[in-house]
C-alpha cells in the first residue's frame, strides 16, 4: 500500500508541476492573456506549482534518507514550507472565486472595484497573510529559509551572468572581465557560505572542538574576501574609465587586466592561508586576536576605498554634466555630449547600488568583529551571515538593470526564449 501511495503522489506532483508551470508560462508569454482574472489564476498556479514541488518530494526525501534523525529545526523548516504553499493555494483560490463572484453578481461595480491597484494588493495579501499565520516558527528556521533563498538567488544570478558574458562575443570587454571574475567569486559565496553551515549543523560537526569547523570557516571567508577584492578591482576600473578616460586605454590593457584579476584571487589566498595556519597552531581554533584585527582591516579598508572612489566618480559626473549642459546650449545640434553623460550616469548608478549594498552589509557584520576583539560574545553572528550572501545576490541585479550591454543581451535572450 505504501508503494502505491508514492506512485500516486509522484504522478499527482508531476501533473501539478507540469500543468501549473504551463499555465504560468502561457499567461506570462501571451499579452492578450494579461487580464484581471488571469492575474489571480497565475498567482494560484504559482502556489499550486510550489505545492507540487514540496508536498510529496519533502516526505519522500525524509523517508528515503532518514531525515527524521536530522535536527528538529530542519524538519520544522520543511514542514513550514509545505504548509505555507498549501495554505497559500487555498487563499489564492478563495480570492479567485471572490473575483468571479463580484464579476457575475455585481458586474457594474466590477470595473471600479477591481482596479489594477486593488488586484495587486489582493494577490500580495494572499501570499503575506499565510506567512503571517505561520510566524510561530522559530527564528533559527527563518535563518535557514532566508539563507537558502539568498544562496539560490546568488547561484542562479551570478551563474547566469557568467554564462551570458562568456557566450556572447560582444560582451567580452575589459569591464566585463572584472564582472565575470566578481560573478565567479559571488557564485562560490552562494555555494559555500550557507551550504557549509547547513552541512555542519545537520551532521553535528559544528559541535566538534576541531579542525573541520575551522576548514568550513576558512572556505567560507576565503570566497567572501575574494568577492570583496574583486569588487574593489571592478570599482577601480570604472573609476579610471570615468575620472581619467584618456589614460584608460593605455593603463587598462589586456595584460594589466589579467594581472589585476589574478591578483584579486591570489591576495585573499595569501591572506587567509597563513592566518588560518597560525590560528590552528598557536590558538588551537580559539579566537585569534591578530586574526580579528586583520579581519577588521580587511572589512574597513575596502569600504573606505569604495566610498572614496564613488564620491570622486559622482563629483566628476556632476561636473561633466554641468559642462555638457553649458555646451548644449551653445551647440544645440551636439548630441554626443549628452550621450556620453548618460553612459557615465548609468555606470555611476550601477556602482552606487553595488557599493551601497556592500557598505551596508559589511557595516552590519563589522559589529561582530569589534565584539570579538573585546572578548565579548557575538550571539547574532550566524544571523548576520545571510547579510553577506545578500551582498553577492544583489550584484547580478545591478548588472542586469544598469549595465547597458548586459541589459541589452539579457532582453535579447529573454525575447528568444519567450
XYZ file of C-alpha atoms in Angstrom:
418
model
C 0.000 0.000 0.000
C 2.892 2.372 0.774
C 4.315 1.832 -2.720
C 1.002 2.833 -4.317
C 0.979 5.934 -2.125
C 4.341 7.068 -3.510
C 3.391 6.199 -7.099
C 0.128 8.126 -6.878
C 1.811 11.002 -5.038
C 4.593 11.396 -7.592
C 2.163 11.171 -10.528
C -0.009 13.903 -8.999
C 3.068 16.020 -8.207
C 4.277 15.681 -11.801
C 0.845 16.706 -13.112
C 0.705 19.659 -10.690
C 4.175 20.889 -11.689
C 3.647 20.396 -15.433
C 0.101 21.749 -15.614
C 0.637 24.805 -13.438
C 4.036 25.520 -14.981
C 2.450 25.513 -18.450
C -0.342 27.801 -17.187
C 2.185 30.292 -15.772
C 4.194 30.232 -18.989
C 1.101 30.679 -21.181
C -0.336 33.600 -19.209
C 3.005 35.390 -18.891
C 4.061 34.924 -22.539
C 0.768 35.989 -24.207
C -0.047 39.664 -23.951
C -3.762 39.105 -24.680
C -3.934 36.898 -21.555
C -2.769 39.710 -19.238
C -6.247 40.260 -17.744
C -7.520 40.818 -14.218
C -8.882 37.309 -13.735
C -5.787 35.692 -15.215
C -3.683 37.562 -12.648
C -5.466 35.574 -9.921
C -5.131 32.394 -11.987
C -1.375 32.939 -12.396
C -0.976 33.561 -8.650
C -2.930 30.377 -7.879
C -0.858 28.462 -10.441
C 2.383 29.617 -8.780
C 1.116 28.444 -5.392
C -0.019 25.068 -6.817
C 3.279 24.713 -8.674
C 5.116 25.142 -5.347
C 2.751 22.627 -3.733
C 3.743 20.092 -6.376
C 7.412 20.777 -5.669
C 7.136 20.469 -1.886
C 4.257 18.338 -0.565
C 5.243 14.887 -1.900
C 9.026 15.361 -2.512
C 9.737 16.518 1.062
C 8.223 13.458 2.869
C 9.713 11.198 0.196
C 13.205 12.537 0.905
C 12.572 12.210 4.640
C 11.584 8.577 4.155
C 14.428 7.688 1.769
C 17.396 9.309 3.525
C 16.068 9.067 7.096
C 15.951 12.803 7.773
C 13.882 12.038 10.868
C 17.243 11.891 12.634
C 18.169 15.391 11.483
C 17.900 18.426 13.795
C 14.364 19.357 14.716
C 14.572 22.901 13.325
C 15.375 21.499 9.847
C 12.258 19.327 9.932
C 10.283 22.356 11.121
C 11.635 24.317 8.176
C 10.460 21.659 5.700
C 7.030 21.462 7.348
C 6.739 25.248 7.337
C 7.449 25.499 3.596
C 4.958 22.731 2.826
C 2.216 24.320 4.920
C 2.991 27.787 3.544
C 2.403 26.774 -0.079
C -0.624 24.623 0.750
C -2.353 27.399 2.700
C -1.357 29.997 0.107
C -3.015 27.885 -2.587
C -6.252 27.827 -0.568
C -6.184 31.602 -0.002
C -5.493 32.262 -3.696
C -8.387 30.016 -4.675
C -10.699 31.942 -2.338
C -9.720 35.261 -3.892
C -10.159 33.861 -7.418
C -13.695 32.760 -6.542
C -14.348 36.143 -4.920
C -13.204 37.894 -8.106
C -15.626 35.819 -10.219
C -18.387 36.384 -7.655
C -18.070 40.169 -7.959
C -17.890 39.978 -11.770
C -21.082 37.898 -12.020
C -23.224 39.168 -9.153
C -22.119 42.841 -9.326
C -20.933 43.389 -12.921
C -21.454 47.168 -12.835
C -19.258 47.564 -9.770
C -16.533 45.199 -11.007
C -14.650 47.695 -13.185
C -14.444 50.333 -10.458
C -13.861 47.965 -7.559
C -11.322 45.544 -9.095
C -8.761 48.048 -10.343
C -5.172 47.125 -11.104
C -4.029 48.523 -7.765
C -6.623 46.528 -5.793
C -5.749 43.318 -7.635
C -2.035 43.717 -6.798
C -2.918 44.378 -3.164
C -5.179 41.310 -3.003
C -2.570 38.997 -4.550
C 0.124 40.413 -2.263
C -2.156 39.846 0.740
C -2.914 36.277 -0.330
C 0.777 35.441 -0.004
C 1.742 37.522 3.028
C -1.321 36.649 5.130
C -0.417 32.964 5.047
C 3.156 33.694 6.095
C 1.922 35.836 8.980
C -0.245 32.963 10.221
C 2.839 30.737 10.344
C 5.095 33.167 12.177
C 5.191 30.883 15.187
C 8.155 29.183 13.534
C 11.391 29.614 15.462
C 13.905 32.272 14.446
C 16.527 29.644 13.637
C 14.251 28.144 10.997
C 13.839 31.564 9.410
C 17.626 31.788 9.280
C 17.805 28.669 7.109
C 14.874 29.717 4.906
C 16.344 33.162 4.256
C 19.850 31.787 3.855
C 18.856 29.148 1.293
C 16.706 31.604 -0.685
C 19.583 34.090 -0.876
C 22.031 31.304 -1.781
C 19.725 30.114 -4.546
C 19.387 33.652 -5.940
C 23.154 34.173 -5.701
C 23.947 30.956 -7.572
C 21.319 31.493 -10.281
C 22.023 35.208 -10.804
C 25.801 35.010 -10.922
C 25.740 31.763 -12.887
C 23.531 33.422 -15.487
C 25.883 36.437 -15.605
C 28.891 34.172 -16.213
C 27.025 32.263 -18.931
C 25.786 35.441 -20.656
C 29.166 37.179 -20.793
C 31.091 34.059 -21.818
C 28.593 33.040 -24.533
C 28.244 36.500 -26.190
C 31.322 37.684 -28.081
C 30.251 41.343 -27.968
C 30.219 41.195 -24.139
C 33.886 40.237 -23.882
C 35.069 43.701 -22.880
C 37.564 44.947 -20.296
C 34.944 45.884 -17.714
C 33.024 42.647 -18.206
C 36.210 40.693 -17.454
C 36.115 42.165 -13.931
C 32.366 41.489 -13.744
C 32.867 37.811 -14.639
C 35.630 37.469 -12.045
C 33.362 39.048 -9.416
C 30.454 36.838 -10.510
C 32.619 33.710 -10.119
C 33.576 34.800 -6.595
C 29.947 35.569 -5.705
C 28.880 32.247 -7.233
C 31.342 30.488 -4.910
C 29.967 32.524 -1.973
C 26.485 31.197 -2.754
C 27.830 27.650 -2.931
C 29.885 27.792 0.265
C 28.528 30.169 2.921
C 25.059 28.806 3.760
C 25.532 25.213 2.452
C 28.674 24.716 4.559
C 26.905 25.964 7.698
C 23.912 23.785 6.917
C 26.028 20.659 6.384
C 27.932 21.482 9.561
C 24.695 21.830 11.514
C 22.896 18.795 10.061
C 25.818 16.439 10.633
C 26.506 17.948 14.082
C 30.122 18.711 13.131
C 29.696 22.237 14.448
C 29.953 20.817 17.934
C 33.298 19.155 17.409
C 36.173 21.030 19.072
C 38.113 20.588 15.813
C 39.673 21.371 12.590
C 36.657 20.572 10.393
C 34.734 23.593 11.573
C 37.837 25.722 11.026
C 38.099 24.403 7.470
C 34.444 25.294 6.876
C 35.064 28.834 8.147
C 38.252 29.075 6.076
C 36.493 28.199 2.805
C 33.582 30.493 3.590
C 35.739 33.534 4.361
C 38.140 32.813 1.502
C 35.417 33.267 -1.105
C 33.873 36.213 0.775
C 37.220 38.034 0.833
C 37.798 37.160 -2.827
C 34.454 38.761 -3.662
C 35.491 41.920 -1.781
C 38.821 42.234 -3.622
C 37.163 41.599 -6.999
C 34.599 44.300 -6.240
C 37.411 46.734 -5.455
C 39.063 45.857 -8.774
C 35.801 46.465 -10.667
C 35.242 49.831 -8.985
C 38.842 50.925 -9.628
C 38.399 50.010 -13.303
C 35.264 52.198 -13.535
C 36.995 54.943 -11.532
C 39.828 55.173 -14.060
C 37.404 54.994 -17.017
C 35.253 57.856 -15.686
C 37.762 60.137 -13.951
C 40.734 59.533 -16.298
C 39.170 58.431 -19.619
C 42.173 59.464 -21.751
C 44.546 57.310 -19.694
C 42.186 54.320 -19.517
C 43.133 52.786 -22.874
C 46.854 52.847 -22.127
C 46.568 51.918 -18.452
C 43.995 49.124 -18.672
C 45.400 46.950 -21.436
C 44.765 43.229 -21.696
C 47.924 42.273 -19.813
C 47.191 44.534 -16.834
C 43.583 43.395 -16.629
C 44.759 39.765 -16.483
C 47.270 40.690 -13.776
C 44.626 42.591 -11.773
C 42.171 39.670 -11.879
C 44.941 37.218 -10.966
C 45.964 39.474 -8.054
C 42.347 39.722 -6.837
C 42.314 35.932 -6.371
C 45.878 35.492 -5.089
C 45.642 38.209 -2.398
C 42.767 36.585 -0.416
C 44.528 33.206 -0.593
C 47.839 34.670 0.615
C 45.938 36.440 3.414
C 43.669 33.599 4.571
C 46.036 30.630 4.368
C 48.775 31.943 6.725
C 46.187 33.353 9.124
C 44.346 30.028 9.210
C 47.579 28.090 9.783
C 48.715 30.389 12.616
C 45.344 30.183 14.337
C 45.426 26.374 14.189
C 48.995 26.164 15.527
C 49.013 28.959 18.128
C 45.436 29.159 19.391
C 44.001 25.662 18.751
C 40.893 27.032 16.948
C 40.122 29.580 19.648
C 39.658 33.259 18.861
C 42.845 34.749 17.353
C 43.338 38.414 18.335
C 45.615 39.221 15.403
C 43.233 37.443 13.016
C 40.352 39.577 14.278
C 42.409 42.723 13.745
C 43.286 41.650 10.207
C 39.639 40.849 9.533
C 38.594 44.320 10.684
C 41.225 45.893 8.410
C 40.032 43.697 5.538
C 36.449 44.850 6.159
C 37.071 48.554 6.817
C 39.739 49.279 4.186
C 37.619 48.183 1.168
C 34.673 50.228 2.478
C 36.850 53.347 2.656
C 38.350 52.755 -0.798
C 34.967 52.113 -2.407
C 33.329 55.162 -0.814
C 36.187 57.477 -1.872
C 36.116 56.154 -5.442
C 32.346 56.516 -5.646
C 32.352 60.088 -4.295
C 35.058 61.022 -6.794
C 33.058 59.471 -9.669
C 29.875 61.299 -8.622
C 31.749 64.611 -8.409
C 33.291 64.075 -11.850
C 29.967 63.132 -13.481
C 28.201 66.146 -11.950
C 30.936 68.472 -13.188
C 30.870 66.865 -16.619
C 27.065 67.103 -16.688
C 27.178 70.846 -15.995
C 29.743 71.340 -18.763
C 27.606 69.283 -21.149
C 24.520 71.393 -20.436
C 26.500 74.585 -20.997
C 27.876 73.255 -24.274
C 24.442 72.015 -25.363
C 23.027 75.499 -25.001
C 25.728 76.865 -27.278
C 25.644 73.960 -29.728
C 22.114 72.568 -29.724
C 22.938 70.127 -32.512
C 25.630 68.339 -30.494
C 24.025 65.150 -29.146
C 27.236 63.257 -28.458
C 27.969 65.099 -25.212
C 24.660 64.193 -23.618
C 25.029 60.587 -24.743
C 28.418 60.276 -23.042
C 26.969 61.777 -19.888
C 24.165 59.218 -19.937
C 26.695 56.384 -20.162
C 28.648 57.775 -17.229
C 25.459 58.186 -15.183
C 24.488 54.542 -15.810
C 27.931 53.387 -14.688
C 27.784 55.544 -11.540
C 24.263 54.317 -10.691
C 25.382 50.697 -11.063
C 28.453 51.319 -8.911
C 26.365 53.215 -6.340
C 23.952 50.315 -5.938
C 26.709 47.708 -5.635
C 28.851 49.813 -3.279
C 25.848 50.871 -1.162
C 24.731 47.299 -0.569
C 28.306 46.252 0.169
C 28.870 49.003 2.744
C 25.544 48.294 4.484
C 26.104 44.516 4.589
C 29.677 44.678 5.824
C 28.860 47.533 8.186
C 26.291 45.291 9.885
C 28.737 42.411 10.100
C 31.562 44.647 11.347
C 29.840 44.911 14.727
C 30.610 41.250 15.478
C 34.285 41.751 14.676
C 34.592 44.539 17.251
C 32.725 42.464 19.854
C 35.070 39.521 19.318
C 38.039 41.852 19.635
C 36.814 42.991 23.052
C 36.270 39.339 24.115
C 32.502 39.870 24.164
C 30.249 37.150 22.721
C 28.527 37.904 19.417
C 25.355 35.872 19.805
C 23.878 37.012 16.497
C 26.972 36.308 14.402
C 25.411 33.479 12.407
C 22.289 35.530 11.766
C 24.420 38.211 10.123
C 25.928 35.736 7.670
C 22.907 35.877 5.265
C 23.594 39.605 5.010
C 26.937 38.751 3.384
C 25.155 36.437 0.932
C 22.688 39.259 0.166
C 25.644 41.363 -1.000
C 26.542 38.682 -3.564
C 22.904 38.226 -4.629
C 22.350 41.932 -5.395
C 25.286 42.298 -7.808
C 23.696 40.456 -10.806
C 20.596 42.661 -10.486
C 22.793 45.756 -10.752
C 24.377 44.432 -13.947
C 21.018 43.427 -15.461
C 19.354 46.798 -14.874
C 22.179 49.331 -15.181
C 24.940 47.758 -17.348
C 23.691 48.634 -20.810
C 25.372 45.901 -22.873
C 24.406 43.132 -20.420
C 20.873 44.530 -20.170
C 20.570 44.509 -23.976
C 21.756 40.920 -24.319
C 19.530 39.867 -21.430
C 16.481 41.290 -23.231
C 17.506 39.523 -26.439
C 17.851 36.201 -24.638
C 14.503 36.591 -22.865
C 12.895 37.579 -26.174
C 14.181 34.444 -27.932
C 13.025 32.184 -25.086
C 9.561 33.693 -24.658
